[in-house]
Amino acid sequence: MSVSEMFAALQGALGQDQDIREEIRKVVQALEQTAREILTLLQGVHQGLGFQHIPKKCQKAREHFGTVRTQMESLKTKFPADQYYRFHEHWRFVLQRLVFLAAFVVYLESETLVTREAVAEILGIEADRERGFHLDIEDYLSGVLTLASELARLAVNSVTAGDYSRPLRISTFINELDSGFRLLNLKNDSLRKRYDGLKYDVKKIEEVVYDLSIRGLNKEATVGAGGEK
Amino acid sequence: MSGKEGSGGFRKRKHDNFPHGQRREEKENVNPPSALMKSFKSFQLELDTRHDKYERLVKLSRDITIESKRTIFLLHRFISAPNGEEILSESEVKLDAVRQKIKQVAQELIGEDMYQFHRAISPGLQEYVEAVSFQYFIKTRSLISVEEINKQLIFTAEDREETTNMTSNSHDKQPHTWSLKVTPVDYLLGVADLTGELMRLCISSVGNGDIDTPFELSQFLRQIYDGFTFIGNTGPYEVSKKLYTLKQSLAKVENACYTLKVRGSEIPKHMLADVFSTKTELIDQEEGLP
């Protein structure tokens, strides 16, 4: 084969590669759009009135995740199944965001940490690499860390809205999450950087809890909120 | 200051009166591992396994790089040495050793997505492409293709005789082949590095009074350069970055040929090297300017 033929073949391969990337980018854009919609929807819980409508909002968000699942389906068809990590960068960000959103919904519903399998199911993908388009563990963990900062914010806003018991529950949850992350030996990568932010979220929530306790608001709150419910 | 102390005091009190129940509850959650802790334990395992594998691959890649570099140095001696065949066969031995390392890489990557660890092994593979294509050029005066390179990277279990007691059954043979594919991009980057070596080869061959090789090389380099310009910016960023260096190498070789053509007829052969070295210095200075 002559040199120019070789380069022509290589160019062909690279061109195909670019086409695939272009296709992926389109789907990812649609996914980002859906993710933004879900986020806007869930942002409502931070407003005073939003606290009463949490189940309804979660319901709506779950409907949106249906769209996510169909978009994921189409993303899967855009590239060869065994080359996930070749194009990983393209959907990494949006996937992390979707993990966060799914985790947020699950937290609001049941106040538990969503498992990796459950997120995969919500998003319509696999938890395991062997079975196709999957959720990378680092992306899952990143999404969970985003949840932590969102909950720190929620703790503050729930106090403003007069829900004094929620921060205590969030505090327990975040503390457990923190000790979970302590178990991991993270490399000096982006996940580690995000993890380093977790301690500020923990601190923030502890401050909220502290503010409530010195004013005796937490006990009153548990009684009050219990009565409301 | 006093405020701080005060808050410290309150903090203690907070520990006292606030979450007694909660704290205990949390501890109970932690000690008999909760579902969350259990899953994080498994994450720890998964991440550690992945990082370990990555580190092993980085190490292998480094070894591959070093050995390939040595092979290239060895091949540069080929021109000047009278015992060319010997050096060529020695380089073959060295490259075989490199391939053994690559085999280990391939074994590490069984059942994995190669691209997940691509960043760990990419530098080594590029260097290997450079070495192998350099050797191939010296032997055949042509460019090795990706397919050719990949063909050499299919390994079978034949040299692990200790385990063949079990594996000699014919139906067991299939899973005992490992292969690694050099990606087009790694190949391109390796070839771009090759041009640098060819430039050095050109200059040193003039030093040896070899008049034909530089012309042959400039021909060959021009073909590669045309190939790269054909690809242009279809490829990733790194490729276009190398294009600049490639251009410089080509300019050096073309200038060398020019000098040979113009001066070659006038100057006695044994002085050519001198003329030439001053010429290259000039080019180097020019390049230093921008």
Coordinates of C-alpha atoms in Angstrom, one line a residue:
Chain A
M1 CA 0.0 0.0 0.0
S2 CA 1.4 3.4 -0.9
V3 CA 1.7 6.1 1.7
S4 CA -1.1 8.2 0.2
E5 CA -3.5 5.2 0.2
M6 CA -2.7 4.6 3.8
F7 CA -3.4 8.1 4.8
A8 CA -6.6 8.1 2.8
A9 CA -7.7 5.0 4.7
L10 CA -6.8 6.7 8.0
Q11 CA -8.6 9.9 7.0
G12 CA -11.7 7.8 6.3
A13 CA -11.6 6.2 9.8
L14 CA -11.1 9.6 11.4
G15 CA -14.0 11.1 9.4
Q16 CA -16.3 8.3 10.5
D17 CA -15.2 9.0 14.0
Q18 CA -16.2 12.6 13.7
D19 CA -19.6 11.7 12.3
I20 CA -20.2 9.5 15.3
R21 CA -19.2 12.3 17.7
E22 CA -21.5 14.6 15.9
E23 CA -24.4 12.3 16.3
I24 CA -23.6 11.8 20.0
R25 CA -23.4 15.5 20.5
K26 CA -26.9 16.0 19.2
V27 CA -28.4 13.4 21.5
V28 CA -26.5 14.8 24.4
Q29 CA -27.8 18.2 23.7
A30 CA -31.4 16.9 23.9
L31 CA -30.5 15.1 27.2
E32 CA -29.1 18.3 28.6
Q33 CA -32.3 20.0 27.7
T34 CA -34.4 17.4 29.6
A35 CA -32.0 17.6 32.5
R36 CA -32.5 21.3 32.7
E37 CA -36.3 20.9 32.7
I38 CA -36.1 18.4 35.5
L39 CA -33.8 20.7 37.5
T40 CA -36.1 23.7 37.1
L41 CA -39.0 21.6 38.3
L42 CA -37.1 20.4 41.3
Q43 CA -35.8 23.8 42.1
G44 CA -39.3 24.6 43.2
V45 CA -38.8 22.8 46.5
H46 CA -36.6 25.5 47.7
Q47 CA -39.4 28.0 47.7
G48 CA -41.6 28.4 50.7
L49 CA -44.7 26.9 49.1
G50 CA -42.7 24.2 47.4
F51 CA -42.4 22.1 50.5
Q52 CA -46.0 21.1 50.4
H53 CA -45.8 19.9 46.8
I54 CA -42.8 17.7 47.0
P55 CA -44.6 14.5 46.2
K56 CA -46.3 16.1 43.2
K57 CA -43.0 17.6 42.0
C58 CA -41.3 14.2 42.3
Q59 CA -44.1 12.6 40.4
K60 CA -43.7 15.1 37.5
A61 CA -39.9 14.7 37.5
R62 CA -40.3 11.0 37.2
E63 CA -42.4 11.5 34.2
H64 CA -39.6 13.5 32.7
F65 CA -37.3 10.7 33.3
G66 CA -39.3 8.8 30.8
T67 CA -38.1 11.2 28.2
V68 CA -34.6 10.6 29.5
R69 CA -35.0 6.9 29.0
T70 CA -36.0 7.2 25.3
Q71 CA -33.1 9.7 24.7
M72 CA -30.7 7.2 26.3
E73 CA -32.1 4.5 24.1
S74 CA -31.2 6.6 21.0
L75 CA -27.8 7.5 22.4
K76 CA -27.0 3.8 22.7
T77 CA -27.5 3.3 19.0
K78 CA -25.1 6.0 18.0
F79 CA -21.9 4.2 18.6
P80 CA -20.6 0.6 18.9
A81 CA -21.5 -0.8 22.3
D82 CA -17.9 -1.9 23.2
Q83 CA -16.5 1.6 22.7
Y84 CA -18.2 3.3 25.6
Y85 CA -15.1 4.9 27.0
R86 CA -14.0 6.1 23.7
F87 CA -16.8 8.7 23.7
H88 CA -17.4 8.8 27.4
E89 CA -16.4 12.5 27.7
H90 CA -19.3 13.6 25.6
W91 CA -22.0 12.4 28.0
R92 CA -20.1 12.3 31.2
F93 CA -21.3 15.7 32.4
V94 CA -24.9 15.3 31.5
L95 CA -24.9 11.8 33.0
Q96 CA -23.6 13.1 36.3
R97 CA -26.2 15.7 36.3
L98 CA -28.9 13.1 35.7
V99 CA -27.6 11.0 38.5
F100 CA -27.9 13.9 40.8
L101 CA -31.4 14.6 39.7
A102 CA -32.5 11.0 40.1
A103 CA -30.8 10.9 43.5
F104 CA -32.6 14.1 44.5
V105 CA -35.9 12.8 43.5
V106 CA -35.3 9.6 45.4
Y107 CA -34.1 11.5 48.4
L108 CA -37.2 13.7 48.5
E109 CA -39.4 10.7 48.2
S110 CA -37.8 8.4 50.7
E111 CA -34.9 10.2 52.3
T112 CA -32.5 7.5 51.3
L113 CA -29.5 7.4 49.1
V114 CA -30.4 6.0 45.7
T115 CA -28.4 2.9 44.8
R116 CA -26.4 2.7 41.7
E117 CA -28.7 0.0 40.3
A118 CA -31.7 2.2 41.0
V119 CA -30.2 5.2 39.2
A120 CA -29.4 3.0 36.2
E121 CA -32.9 1.8 36.2
I122 CA -34.4 5.3 36.4
L123 CA -32.2 6.4 33.5
G124 CA -32.9 3.3 31.5
I125 CA -29.2 2.1 31.4
E126 CA -27.3 -0.7 33.0
A127 CA -25.4 -0.7 36.3
D128 CA -22.9 -3.2 35.0
R129 CA -20.4 -2.7 32.2
E130 CA -20.9 -6.2 30.9
R131 CA -24.5 -5.6 29.9
G132 CA -24.2 -2.6 27.7
F133 CA -24.4 1.2 28.2
H134 CA -23.7 1.5 31.8
L135 CA -23.3 4.0 34.6
D136 CA -19.6 4.5 35.4
I137 CA -19.0 4.4 39.2
E138 CA -17.2 7.8 39.2
D139 CA -20.1 9.4 37.5
Y140 CA -22.4 8.0 40.0
L141 CA -20.3 9.2 42.9
S142 CA -20.0 12.7 41.3
G143 CA -23.8 12.9 41.0
V144 CA -24.1 11.9 44.7
L145 CA -21.7 14.7 45.7
T146 CA -23.8 17.2 43.8
L147 CA -26.8 15.9 45.8
A148 CA -24.9 16.7 49.0
S149 CA -24.5 20.4 48.1
E150 CA -28.1 20.6 47.0
L151 CA -29.2 19.2 50.4
A152 CA -27.1 21.7 52.2
R153 CA -29.1 24.4 50.4
L154 CA -32.3 22.6 51.1
A155 CA -31.5 22.5 54.8
V156 CA -31.2 26.3 54.9
N157 CA -34.3 26.9 52.9
S158 CA -36.4 24.5 54.9
V159 CA -35.6 26.4 58.0
T160 CA -36.8 29.6 56.2
A161 CA -39.9 27.8 55.3
G162 CA -40.5 26.8 58.8
D163 CA -39.7 23.1 58.5
Y164 CA -37.4 22.7 61.4
S165 CA -37.1 18.9 61.4
R166 CA -35.8 18.4 57.9
P167 CA -32.3 19.8 58.6
L168 CA -31.9 17.2 61.3
R169 CA -32.7 14.4 59.0
I170 CA -30.6 15.9 56.2
S171 CA -27.7 16.1 58.8
T172 CA -27.9 12.4 59.6
F173 CA -28.0 11.6 55.9
I174 CA -25.1 13.7 55.0
N175 CA -23.0 12.5 57.9
E176 CA -23.5 9.0 56.7
L177 CA -22.7 9.9 53.2
D178 CA -19.5 11.6 54.5
S179 CA -18.4 8.5 56.3
G180 CA -19.2 6.5 53.2
F181 CA -16.9 8.7 51.1
R182 CA -14.2 8.5 53.7
L183 CA -13.9 4.8 52.8
L184 CA -12.8 5.6 49.3
N185 CA -9.2 6.0 48.3
L186 CA -9.6 8.7 45.7
K187 CA -7.0 9.5 43.2
N188 CA -6.1 13.1 42.5
D189 CA -8.8 13.6 39.9
S190 CA -12.0 15.5 39.4
L191 CA -13.9 13.2 41.7
R192 CA -11.5 13.9 44.5
K193 CA -11.9 17.6 43.9
R194 CA -15.6 17.4 44.1
Y195 CA -15.3 15.2 47.3
D196 CA -13.2 18.0 48.9
G197 CA -16.2 20.2 48.7
L198 CA -18.3 17.7 50.7
K199 CA -16.9 18.9 54.0
Y200 CA -18.2 22.4 53.4
D201 CA -21.7 21.0 52.8
V202 CA -21.4 19.0 56.0
K203 CA -20.3 22.1 57.9
K204 CA -23.1 24.2 56.5
I205 CA -25.7 21.6 57.6
E206 CA -24.1 21.3 61.0
E207 CA -24.4 25.1 61.4
V208 CA -28.0 25.0 60.6
V209 CA -28.6 22.2 63.1
Y210 CA -26.6 24.1 65.6
D211 CA -28.7 27.3 65.1
L212 CA -31.8 25.3 65.5
S213 CA -30.6 23.5 68.7
I214 CA -29.5 26.6 70.6
R215 CA -32.9 28.1 70.1
G216 CA -34.6 24.9 71.0
L217 CA -36.3 24.9 67.7
N218 CA -35.5 21.4 66.8
K219 CA -37.6 19.8 69.5
E220 CA -40.5 22.1 68.9
A221 CA -40.1 21.3 65.2
T222 CA -40.3 17.6 65.6
V223 CA -43.5 18.0 67.5
G224 CA -44.8 20.7 65.2
A225 CA -43.9 19.0 61.9
G226 CA -45.2 15.7 63.3
G227 CA -48.5 17.3 64.0
E228 CA -48.7 18.8 60.6
K229 CA -48.1 15.5 58.9
Chain B
M1 CA -12.3 36.3 70.5
S2 CA -14.7 36.0 73.3
G3 CA -17.4 35.4 70.8
K4 CA -15.5 32.5 69.4
E5 CA -15.0 31.0 72.8
G6 CA -18.7 31.4 73.4
S7 CA -19.7 29.6 70.3
G8 CA -17.2 26.9 71.3
G9 CA -19.0 26.5 74.5
F10 CA -22.3 26.4 72.8
R11 CA -20.9 23.8 70.4
K12 CA -20.2 21.6 73.3
R13 CA -23.6 22.1 74.7
K14 CA -25.0 21.3 71.3
H15 CA -23.3 18.0 71.5
D16 CA -24.8 17.5 74.9
N17 CA -28.4 18.4 74.3
F18 CA -29.0 17.9 70.7
P19 CA -28.6 14.8 69.0
H20 CA -28.0 12.3 71.7
G21 CA -30.5 10.0 70.2
Q22 CA -29.5 10.8 66.8
R23 CA -25.9 10.3 67.3
R24 CA -26.4 7.0 68.8
E25 CA -28.7 6.0 66.0
E26 CA -26.0 7.1 63.5
K27 CA -23.4 5.0 65.3
E28 CA -25.7 2.1 65.2
N29 CA -26.0 2.6 61.6
V30 CA -22.3 2.7 61.1
N31 CA -21.2 -0.2 63.3
P32 CA -23.4 -2.9 61.9
P33 CA -22.8 -1.7 58.4
S34 CA -25.8 0.0 56.9
A35 CA -26.8 -0.5 53.3
L36 CA -25.1 2.7 52.4
M37 CA -21.9 1.8 54.0
K38 CA -22.0 -1.6 52.5
S39 CA -22.3 -0.2 49.0
F40 CA -19.5 2.3 49.6
K41 CA -17.3 -0.6 50.7
S42 CA -17.9 -2.2 47.4
F43 CA -17.2 1.1 45.6
Q44 CA -13.9 1.2 47.5
L45 CA -13.0 -2.2 46.2
E46 CA -14.1 -1.3 42.6
L47 CA -12.2 2.0 42.6
D48 CA -9.1 0.5 44.1
T49 CA -9.1 -2.3 41.5
R50 CA -9.4 0.2 38.7
H51 CA -6.7 2.4 40.0
D52 CA -4.3 -0.5 40.5
K53 CA -4.8 -1.6 37.0
Y54 CA -4.3 1.9 35.7
E55 CA -1.0 2.1 37.6
R56 CA 0.2 -1.2 36.4
L57 CA -0.5 -0.1 32.8
V58 CA 1.3 3.2 33.3
K59 CA 4.3 1.3 34.5
L60 CA 4.2 -1.0 31.5
S61 CA 3.7 1.9 29.2
R62 CA 6.8 3.5 30.6
D63 CA 8.9 0.4 30.1
I64 CA 7.6 0.2 26.6
T65 CA 8.6 3.8 26.0
I66 CA 12.1 3.3 27.4
E67 CA 12.8 0.1 25.4
S68 CA 11.5 1.6 22.2
K69 CA 13.7 4.6 22.6
R70 CA 16.7 2.4 23.1
T71 CA 15.8 0.5 19.9
I72 CA 15.6 3.7 18.0
F73 CA 19.0 4.8 19.2
L74 CA 20.3 1.4 18.3
L75 CA 18.9 1.8 14.8
H76 CA 20.6 5.1 14.3
R77 CA 23.9 3.3 14.7
F78 CA 22.9 1.1 11.8
I79 CA 24.0 3.5 9.1
S80 CA 27.5 4.1 10.3
A81 CA 28.3 0.6 11.5
P82 CA 29.7 -1.9 9.0
N83 CA 27.9 -4.8 10.7
G84 CA 24.4 -3.6 9.7
E85 CA 22.7 -6.9 9.7
E86 CA 23.8 -7.6 13.3
I87 CA 22.3 -4.4 14.5
L88 CA 19.1 -5.0 12.6
S89 CA 18.7 -8.4 14.2
E90 CA 19.5 -7.0 17.6
S91 CA 16.8 -4.4 17.2
E92 CA 14.5 -7.3 16.3
V93 CA 15.3 -8.9 19.6
K94 CA 14.7 -5.7 21.4
L95 CA 11.4 -5.1 19.7
D96 CA 10.4 -8.7 20.6
A97 CA 11.0 -7.8 24.3
V98 CA 8.8 -4.7 23.8
R99 CA 6.1 -6.8 22.3
Q100 CA 6.3 -9.1 25.4
K101 CA 5.4 -6.0 27.5
I102 CA 2.6 -5.1 25.1
K103 CA 1.4 -8.7 25.6
Q104 CA 1.2 -8.0 29.3
V105 CA -0.8 -4.9 28.5
A106 CA -3.1 -6.9 26.4
Q107 CA -3.6 -9.4 29.2
E108 CA -4.4 -6.6 31.6
L109 CA -7.0 -5.4 29.2
I110 CA -8.8 -8.7 28.7
G111 CA -12.5 -8.0 29.2
E112 CA -12.0 -4.3 29.6
D113 CA -12.8 -1.4 27.5
M114 CA -9.5 -0.5 26.0
Y115 CA -10.4 3.2 25.8
Q116 CA -11.0 3.3 29.5
F117 CA -7.3 2.9 30.1
H118 CA -6.1 4.4 26.9
R119 CA -4.5 7.3 28.5
A120 CA -2.2 5.1 30.5
I121 CA -0.8 3.2 27.6
S122 CA -1.0 5.7 24.7
P123 CA 2.5 7.2 25.2
G124 CA 4.1 3.7 25.2
L125 CA 2.2 2.6 22.1
Q126 CA 3.2 5.7 20.2
E127 CA 6.8 5.2 21.0
Y128 CA 6.5 1.6 19.9
V129 CA 4.9 2.6 16.6
E130 CA 7.8 5.0 16.1
A131 CA 10.4 2.3 16.8
V132 CA 8.7 -0.4 14.7
S133 CA 8.1 1.9 11.7
F134 CA 11.7 3.2 11.9
Q135 CA 13.0 -0.4 11.7
Y136 CA 10.5 -1.2 8.9
F137 CA 11.7 1.9 7.0
I138 CA 15.3 0.9 7.3
K139 CA 14.5 -2.6 6.1
T140 CA 12.1 -1.8 3.3
R141 CA 12.3 1.9 2.7
S142 CA 8.5 2.2 3.0
L143 CA 5.9 3.0 5.6
I144 CA 4.5 0.3 7.8
S145 CA 0.7 0.2 7.9
V146 CA -1.5 0.1 11.0
E147 CA -2.7 -3.3 9.9
E148 CA 0.8 -4.6 9.7
I149 CA 1.6 -3.3 13.2
N150 CA -1.5 -4.8 14.7
K151 CA -0.8 -8.1 13.1
Q152 CA 2.4 -8.3 15.2
L153 CA 0.4 -7.6 18.3
I154 CA -1.6 -10.8 18.4
F155 CA -0.2 -13.0 21.0
T156 CA -0.8 -16.7 21.6
A157 CA -0.1 -18.6 24.7
E158 CA 2.7 -20.6 23.1
D159 CA 5.4 -19.1 25.2
R160 CA 3.8 -19.8 28.5
E161 CA 4.6 -23.5 28.4
E162 CA 4.1 -24.0 32.2
T163 CA 0.4 -23.7 31.9
T164 CA 0.0 -25.6 28.6
N165 CA -0.6 -28.8 30.4
M166 CA -4.2 -27.8 30.7
T167 CA -4.4 -25.5 27.7
S168 CA -3.0 -27.8 25.1
N169 CA -6.4 -29.1 24.5
S170 CA -7.3 -27.7 21.2
H171 CA -10.6 -26.2 22.2
D172 CA -8.9 -24.4 25.0
K173 CA -6.6 -22.6 22.6
Q174 CA -9.0 -20.0 21.5
P175 CA -9.3 -17.9 24.7
H176 CA -5.5 -17.9 24.9
T177 CA -4.8 -15.4 22.2
W178 CA -4.5 -11.8 23.2
S179 CA -4.4 -8.9 20.8
L180 CA -4.0 -5.2 21.1
K181 CA -5.0 -2.8 18.5
V182 CA -3.1 0.4 17.9
T183 CA -5.6 3.1 17.3
P184 CA -5.4 5.2 14.2
V185 CA -4.6 8.3 16.3
D186 CA -1.8 6.5 18.2
Y187 CA -0.5 5.3 14.8
L188 CA -0.5 8.8 13.4
L189 CA 1.2 10.3 16.3
G190 CA 3.8 7.6 16.2
V191 CA 4.4 8.2 12.5
A192 CA 4.7 11.9 13.1
D193 CA 7.5 11.2 15.6
L194 CA 9.1 8.9 13.1
T195 CA 9.6 11.8 10.8
G196 CA 11.8 13.4 13.4
E197 CA 14.0 10.3 13.5
L198 CA 14.2 10.3 9.7
M199 CA 15.4 13.8 9.8
R200 CA 18.2 12.8 12.1
L201 CA 18.9 9.8 9.9
C202 CA 19.2 12.2 6.9
I203 CA 21.6 14.5 8.6
S204 CA 23.8 11.8 10.0
S205 CA 23.9 9.9 6.6
V206 CA 25.3 13.1 5.0
G207 CA 27.9 13.1 7.7
N208 CA 28.8 9.6 6.5
G209 CA 29.1 10.7 2.9
D210 CA 26.0 9.0 1.9
I211 CA 24.5 11.1 -0.9
D212 CA 21.6 9.0 -2.0
T213 CA 19.8 8.5 1.3
P214 CA 18.9 12.2 1.9
F215 CA 17.1 12.3 -1.4
E216 CA 15.3 9.2 -0.7
L217 CA 14.3 10.5 2.7
S218 CA 13.1 13.8 1.4
Q219 CA 10.9 11.9 -1.0
F220 CA 9.5 9.8 1.7
L221 CA 9.0 12.6 4.2
R222 CA 7.2 14.6 1.5
Q223 CA 4.8 11.8 1.0
I224 CA 4.1 11.6 4.8
Y225 CA 3.7 15.3 5.0
D226 CA 1.2 15.2 2.1
G227 CA -0.6 12.5 4.0
F228 CA -0.8 14.6 7.1
T229 CA -2.0 17.6 5.3
F230 CA -4.7 15.5 3.7
I231 CA -5.9 14.5 7.1
G232 CA -5.6 18.1 8.2
N233 CA -7.9 18.9 11.1
T234 CA -10.1 15.8 10.8
G235 CA -7.8 14.3 13.4
P236 CA -7.6 15.3 17.0
Y237 CA -5.8 18.3 18.3
E238 CA -2.5 16.5 19.0
V239 CA -2.2 15.5 15.4
S240 CA -2.4 19.0 14.1
K241 CA 0.1 20.0 16.8
K242 CA 2.6 17.5 15.5
L243 CA 2.1 18.8 12.0
Y244 CA 4.1 21.9 12.8
T245 CA 7.2 19.9 13.9
L246 CA 6.8 17.7 10.9
K247 CA 7.0 20.8 8.7
Q248 CA 10.2 21.8 10.4
S249 CA 11.7 18.3 9.9
L250 CA 10.8 18.3 6.3
A251 CA 12.3 21.8 5.8
K252 CA 15.5 20.6 7.2
V253 CA 15.7 17.6 5.0
E254 CA 14.7 19.6 1.9
N255 CA 17.4 22.2 2.7
A256 CA 19.9 19.4 3.1
C257 CA 19.1 18.1 -0.3
Y258 CA 19.3 21.5 -1.8
T259 CA 22.7 22.0 -0.3
L260 CA 23.8 18.7 -1.6
K261 CA 22.6 19.5 -5.1
V262 CA 24.2 22.9 -5.3
R263 CA 27.4 22.3 -3.5
G264 CA 27.8 18.6 -4.0
S265 CA 29.3 19.0 -7.4
E266 CA 31.8 21.6 -6.3
I267 CA 33.0 20.4 -3.0
P268 CA 35.1 17.2 -2.4
K269 CA 33.0 14.6 -0.6
H270 CA 35.0 14.5 2.6
M271 CA 34.2 18.2 3.2
L272 CA 30.5 17.9 2.7
A273 CA 29.8 17.2 6.3
D274 CA 31.4 20.5 7.3
V275 CA 29.4 22.5 4.8
F276 CA 26.4 20.7 5.8
S277 CA 26.7 21.2 9.6
T278 CA 27.0 25.0 9.1
K279 CA 23.9 24.9 7.0
T280 CA 21.8 23.2 9.6
E281 CA 23.0 25.5 12.3
L282 CA 21.7 28.4 10.2
I283 CA 18.3 26.7 10.0
D284 CA 18.3 26.2 13.7
Q285 CA 19.0 29.9 14.3
E286 CA 16.2 30.9 12.0
E287 CA 13.8 28.7 13.8
G288 CA 14.8 30.1 17.1
L289 CA 13.6 33.5 16.0
P290 CA 9.8 33.4 16.2

